[in-house]
Each structure stands twice: as structure tokens, then as C-alpha cells.
Short mmCIF file of N, CA, C and O in Angstrom, two decimals:
data_model
loop_
_atom_site.label_atom_id
_atom_site.label_comp_id
_atom_site.label_asym_id
_atom_site.label_seq_id
_atom_site.Cartn_x
_atom_site.Cartn_y
_atom_site.Cartn_z
N MET H 1 6.70 21.70 -18.29
CA MET H 1 6.97 20.64 -17.33
C MET H 1 8.41 20.16 -17.53
O MET H 1 8.83 19.90 -18.64
N THR H 2 9.12 20.05 -16.45
CA THR H 2 10.52 19.63 -16.57
C THR H 2 10.64 18.12 -16.40
O THR H 2 9.72 17.44 -15.96
N VAL H 3 11.81 17.61 -16.73
CA VAL H 3 12.08 16.18 -16.59
C VAL H 3 12.00 15.78 -15.13
O VAL H 3 11.51 14.71 -14.79
N GLN H 4 12.43 16.64 -14.22
CA GLN H 4 12.39 16.34 -12.80
C GLN H 4 10.95 16.11 -12.34
O GLN H 4 10.67 15.19 -11.58
N GLN H 5 10.01 16.91 -12.79
CA GLN H 5 8.60 16.73 -12.44
C GLN H 5 8.07 15.41 -12.99
O GLN H 5 7.32 14.71 -12.33
N ASP H 6 8.45 15.05 -14.19
CA ASP H 6 8.02 13.80 -14.79
C ASP H 6 8.55 12.62 -13.97
O ASP H 6 7.83 11.64 -13.75
N ASN H 7 9.79 12.68 -13.52
CA ASN H 7 10.37 11.62 -12.71
C ASN H 7 9.65 11.49 -11.38
O ASN H 7 9.44 10.39 -10.87
N LYS H 8 9.27 12.62 -10.78
CA LYS H 8 8.55 12.60 -9.50
C LYS H 8 7.19 11.91 -9.68
O LYS H 8 6.81 11.07 -8.86
N ALA H 9 6.48 12.25 -10.73
CA ALA H 9 5.19 11.62 -10.98
C ALA H 9 5.35 10.12 -11.22
O ALA H 9 4.57 9.32 -10.70
N LEU H 10 6.35 9.75 -11.97
CA LEU H 10 6.60 8.33 -12.23
C LEU H 10 6.93 7.59 -10.93
O LEU H 10 6.43 6.49 -10.69
N THR H 11 7.73 8.21 -10.09
CA THR H 11 8.07 7.60 -8.80
C THR H 11 6.83 7.40 -7.94
O THR H 11 6.64 6.34 -7.33
N LEU H 12 5.96 8.42 -7.88
CA LEU H 12 4.73 8.30 -7.10
C LEU H 12 3.83 7.19 -7.63
O LEU H 12 3.27 6.40 -6.85
N TRP H 13 3.67 7.09 -8.94
CA TRP H 13 2.85 6.04 -9.53
C TRP H 13 3.45 4.67 -9.26
O TRP H 13 2.75 3.71 -8.95
N THR H 14 4.76 4.56 -9.35
CA THR H 14 5.44 3.28 -9.10
C THR H 14 5.24 2.84 -7.65
O THR H 14 4.91 1.69 -7.38
N LYS H 15 5.42 3.76 -6.71
CA LYS H 15 5.22 3.44 -5.30
C LYS H 15 3.77 3.05 -5.03
O LYS H 15 3.51 2.13 -4.26
N SER H 16 2.85 3.75 -5.64
CA SER H 16 1.43 3.42 -5.46
C SER H 16 1.12 2.03 -5.99
O SER H 16 0.37 1.27 -5.38
N ALA H 17 1.69 1.68 -7.12
CA ALA H 17 1.46 0.36 -7.70
C ALA H 17 2.03 -0.75 -6.80
O ALA H 17 1.40 -1.80 -6.64
N ILE H 18 3.18 -0.49 -6.21
CA ILE H 18 3.78 -1.46 -5.29
C ILE H 18 2.88 -1.65 -4.07
O ILE H 18 2.58 -2.78 -3.67
N SER H 19 2.43 -0.55 -3.48
CA SER H 19 1.56 -0.63 -2.31
C SER H 19 0.25 -1.33 -2.62
O SER H 19 -0.24 -2.13 -1.83
N TYR H 20 -0.32 -1.03 -3.76
CA TYR H 20 -1.59 -1.66 -4.17
C TYR H 20 -1.41 -3.17 -4.35
O TYR H 20 -2.23 -3.96 -3.87
N LYS H 21 -0.33 -3.57 -4.97
CA LYS H 21 -0.04 -5.00 -5.16
C LYS H 21 0.17 -5.68 -3.82
O LYS H 21 -0.34 -6.79 -3.57
N ASN H 22 0.92 -5.03 -2.92
CA ASN H 22 1.14 -5.59 -1.59
C ASN H 22 -0.19 -5.77 -0.85
O ASN H 22 -0.40 -6.79 -0.18
N TYR H 23 -1.08 -4.80 -0.97
CA TYR H 23 -2.38 -4.91 -0.28
C TYR H 23 -3.23 -6.02 -0.90
O TYR H 23 -3.89 -6.78 -0.18
N GLN H 24 -3.22 -6.14 -2.21
CA GLN H 24 -3.94 -7.24 -2.85
C GLN H 24 -3.41 -8.59 -2.37
O GLN H 24 -4.20 -9.50 -2.07
N ASP H 25 -2.11 -8.73 -2.28
CA ASP H 25 -1.51 -9.97 -1.78
C ASP H 25 -1.91 -10.23 -0.33
O ASP H 25 -2.20 -11.37 0.05
N PHE H 26 -1.93 -9.19 0.47
CA PHE H 26 -2.34 -9.32 1.87
C PHE H 26 -3.78 -9.80 1.96
O PHE H 26 -4.09 -10.70 2.74
N ILE H 27 -4.67 -9.21 1.19
CA ILE H 27 -6.08 -9.62 1.21
C ILE H 27 -6.23 -11.08 0.79
O ILE H 27 -7.00 -11.83 1.38
N ASP H 28 -5.49 -11.49 -0.23
CA ASP H 28 -5.56 -12.88 -0.70
C ASP H 28 -5.13 -13.87 0.38
O ASP H 28 -5.62 -15.00 0.40
N LYS H 29 -4.24 -13.46 1.28
CA LYS H 29 -3.74 -14.37 2.32
C LYS H 29 -4.61 -14.37 3.58
O LYS H 29 -4.44 -15.25 4.41
N LYS H 30 -5.51 -13.41 3.72
CA LYS H 30 -6.30 -13.30 4.93
C LYS H 30 -7.29 -14.46 5.05
O LYS H 30 -7.89 -14.88 4.05
N ASN H 31 -7.48 -14.95 6.28
CA ASN H 31 -8.48 -15.99 6.53
C ASN H 31 -9.90 -15.43 6.41
O ASN H 31 -10.77 -16.06 5.83
N GLU H 32 -10.12 -14.27 7.00
CA GLU H 32 -11.42 -13.59 6.94
C GLU H 32 -11.26 -12.33 6.10
O GLU H 32 -10.87 -11.29 6.61
N ARG H 33 -11.59 -12.45 4.84
CA ARG H 33 -11.32 -11.38 3.88
C ARG H 33 -11.94 -10.04 4.25
O ARG H 33 -11.37 -8.99 3.99
N PHE H 34 -13.12 -10.06 4.88
CA PHE H 34 -13.82 -8.81 5.15
C PHE H 34 -13.64 -8.30 6.58
O PHE H 34 -14.25 -7.32 6.97
N LYS H 35 -12.80 -8.94 7.37
CA LYS H 35 -12.50 -8.47 8.71
C LYS H 35 -11.34 -7.49 8.65
O LYS H 35 -10.25 -7.82 8.17
N LEU H 36 -11.59 -6.27 9.14
CA LEU H 36 -10.55 -5.25 9.11
C LEU H 36 -9.54 -5.48 10.22
O LEU H 36 -9.90 -5.80 11.34
N THR H 37 -8.29 -5.30 9.90
CA THR H 37 -7.20 -5.43 10.86
C THR H 37 -6.41 -4.12 10.87
O THR H 37 -6.66 -3.21 10.05
N PHE H 38 -5.44 -4.06 11.77
CA PHE H 38 -4.54 -2.91 11.81
C PHE H 38 -3.86 -2.69 10.47
O PHE H 38 -3.74 -1.56 9.98
N ILE H 39 -3.43 -3.76 9.83
CA ILE H 39 -2.73 -3.65 8.54
C ILE H 39 -3.68 -3.10 7.47
O ILE H 39 -3.27 -2.27 6.64
N ASP H 40 -4.94 -3.54 7.46
CA ASP H 40 -5.92 -2.99 6.51
C ASP H 40 -6.02 -1.48 6.67
O ASP H 40 -5.99 -0.74 5.68
N LEU H 41 -6.16 -1.03 7.91
CA LEU H 41 -6.28 0.40 8.16
C LEU H 41 -5.02 1.16 7.77
O LEU H 41 -5.08 2.28 7.27
N LEU H 42 -3.88 0.53 7.96
CA LEU H 42 -2.62 1.15 7.56
C LEU H 42 -2.57 1.33 6.04
O LEU H 42 -2.21 2.40 5.54
N TYR H 43 -2.96 0.30 5.30
CA TYR H 43 -2.98 0.42 3.84
C TYR H 43 -3.99 1.48 3.39
O TYR H 43 -3.71 2.28 2.50
N ILE H 44 -5.17 1.50 4.02
CA ILE H 44 -6.19 2.47 3.63
C ILE H 44 -5.71 3.89 3.88
O ILE H 44 -5.84 4.76 3.01
N SER H 45 -5.13 4.13 5.05
CA SER H 45 -4.64 5.48 5.34
C SER H 45 -3.48 5.84 4.42
O SER H 45 -3.27 7.01 4.10
N ASN H 46 -2.75 4.84 3.96
CA ASN H 46 -1.64 5.06 3.03
C ASN H 46 -2.14 5.64 1.70
O ASN H 46 -1.50 6.49 1.11
N PHE H 47 -3.29 5.18 1.24
CA PHE H 47 -3.82 5.64 -0.05
C PHE H 47 -4.70 6.88 0.08
O PHE H 47 -4.92 7.59 -0.89
N LYS H 48 -5.23 7.15 1.25
CA LYS H 48 -6.16 8.26 1.45
C LYS H 48 -5.57 9.60 1.06
O LYS H 48 -6.25 10.44 0.51
N GLY H 49 -4.29 9.78 1.30
CA GLY H 49 -3.65 11.06 0.99
C GLY H 49 -3.38 11.28 -0.48
O GLY H 49 -2.95 12.33 -0.88
N GLY H 50 -3.59 10.28 -1.31
CA GLY H 50 -3.38 10.44 -2.74
C GLY H 50 -2.06 9.92 -3.24
O GLY H 50 -1.84 9.84 -4.43
N ASN H 51 -1.16 9.58 -2.33
CA ASN H 51 0.09 8.97 -2.77
C ASN H 51 0.51 7.95 -1.72
O ASN H 51 0.30 8.13 -0.53
N ALA H 52 1.06 6.87 -2.16
CA ALA H 52 1.47 5.81 -1.26
C ALA H 52 2.86 6.10 -0.71
O ALA H 52 3.78 6.36 -1.46
N THR H 53 2.97 6.06 0.60
CA THR H 53 4.26 6.34 1.21
C THR H 53 4.85 5.11 1.88
O THR H 53 6.03 5.09 2.20
N ILE H 54 4.02 4.11 2.15
CA ILE H 54 4.49 2.87 2.77
C ILE H 54 4.52 1.81 1.68
O ILE H 54 3.48 1.41 1.17
N ASN H 55 5.71 1.36 1.35
CA ASN H 55 5.85 0.42 0.24
C ASN H 55 6.43 -0.92 0.67
O ASN H 55 6.75 -1.75 -0.16
N GLU H 56 6.53 -1.13 1.98
CA GLU H 56 7.07 -2.37 2.49
C GLU H 56 6.00 -3.46 2.51
O GLU H 56 4.81 -3.16 2.54
N LEU H 57 6.44 -4.69 2.52
CA LEU H 57 5.51 -5.79 2.68
C LEU H 57 4.93 -5.76 4.09
O LEU H 57 5.58 -5.31 5.03
N GLU H 58 3.72 -6.26 4.24
CA GLU H 58 3.06 -6.22 5.54
C GLU H 58 3.82 -7.04 6.58
O GLU H 58 3.80 -6.73 7.76
N SER H 59 4.55 -8.05 6.15
CA SER H 59 5.30 -8.88 7.08
C SER H 59 6.48 -8.13 7.73
O SER H 59 6.99 -8.54 8.76
N THR H 60 6.90 -7.02 7.15
CA THR H 60 8.01 -6.25 7.71
C THR H 60 7.56 -5.20 8.70
O THR H 60 8.39 -4.57 9.35
N ILE H 61 6.25 -5.00 8.81
CA ILE H 61 5.71 -3.96 9.70
C ILE H 61 5.35 -4.60 11.04
O ILE H 61 4.63 -5.59 11.09
N ASP H 62 5.86 -4.03 12.12
CA ASP H 62 5.55 -4.53 13.46
C ASP H 62 4.16 -4.02 13.84
O ASP H 62 3.97 -2.83 14.06
N HIS H 63 3.20 -4.90 13.90
CA HIS H 63 1.83 -4.49 14.19
C HIS H 63 1.32 -5.08 15.49
O HIS H 63 0.13 -5.26 15.69
N ASN H 64 2.20 -5.38 16.41
CA ASN H 64 1.80 -5.90 17.72
C ASN H 64 1.80 -4.81 18.76
O ASN H 64 2.36 -3.83 18.70
#
């Protein structure tokens, strides 16, 4: 395993941790915790593939 592969894995884990924290924060702010919204589905689809690709805060995403 090369250093480049190790850096890629670290980057993926770091991005996933950011996305997971953002989603936890989003859930904490929701009025109806168990009501699914567009943002919930976006976060879920983000993790379904095995790596998080959307790392922005939910407030920066245009969901209208």
C-alpha cells in the first residue's frame, strides 16, 4: 500500500465524518425529527454509495 492510497482513505473518512456531523446537526435542528425532507434524502443518498461526496452544510444547498 502506498502513501497515496493511505491519504485517499483518510480523505474519504474525513469527508464522511464531516457529512455525518452535518446530518446530526440538521436532525437536532428539525422541528419534526422523524419527518423526512429533501435534505434527509440527500444525506441518505450521500452515504448509500459508501463514501460521502456532499460535505457542505445543509443551509448552503438550494432545496427549493
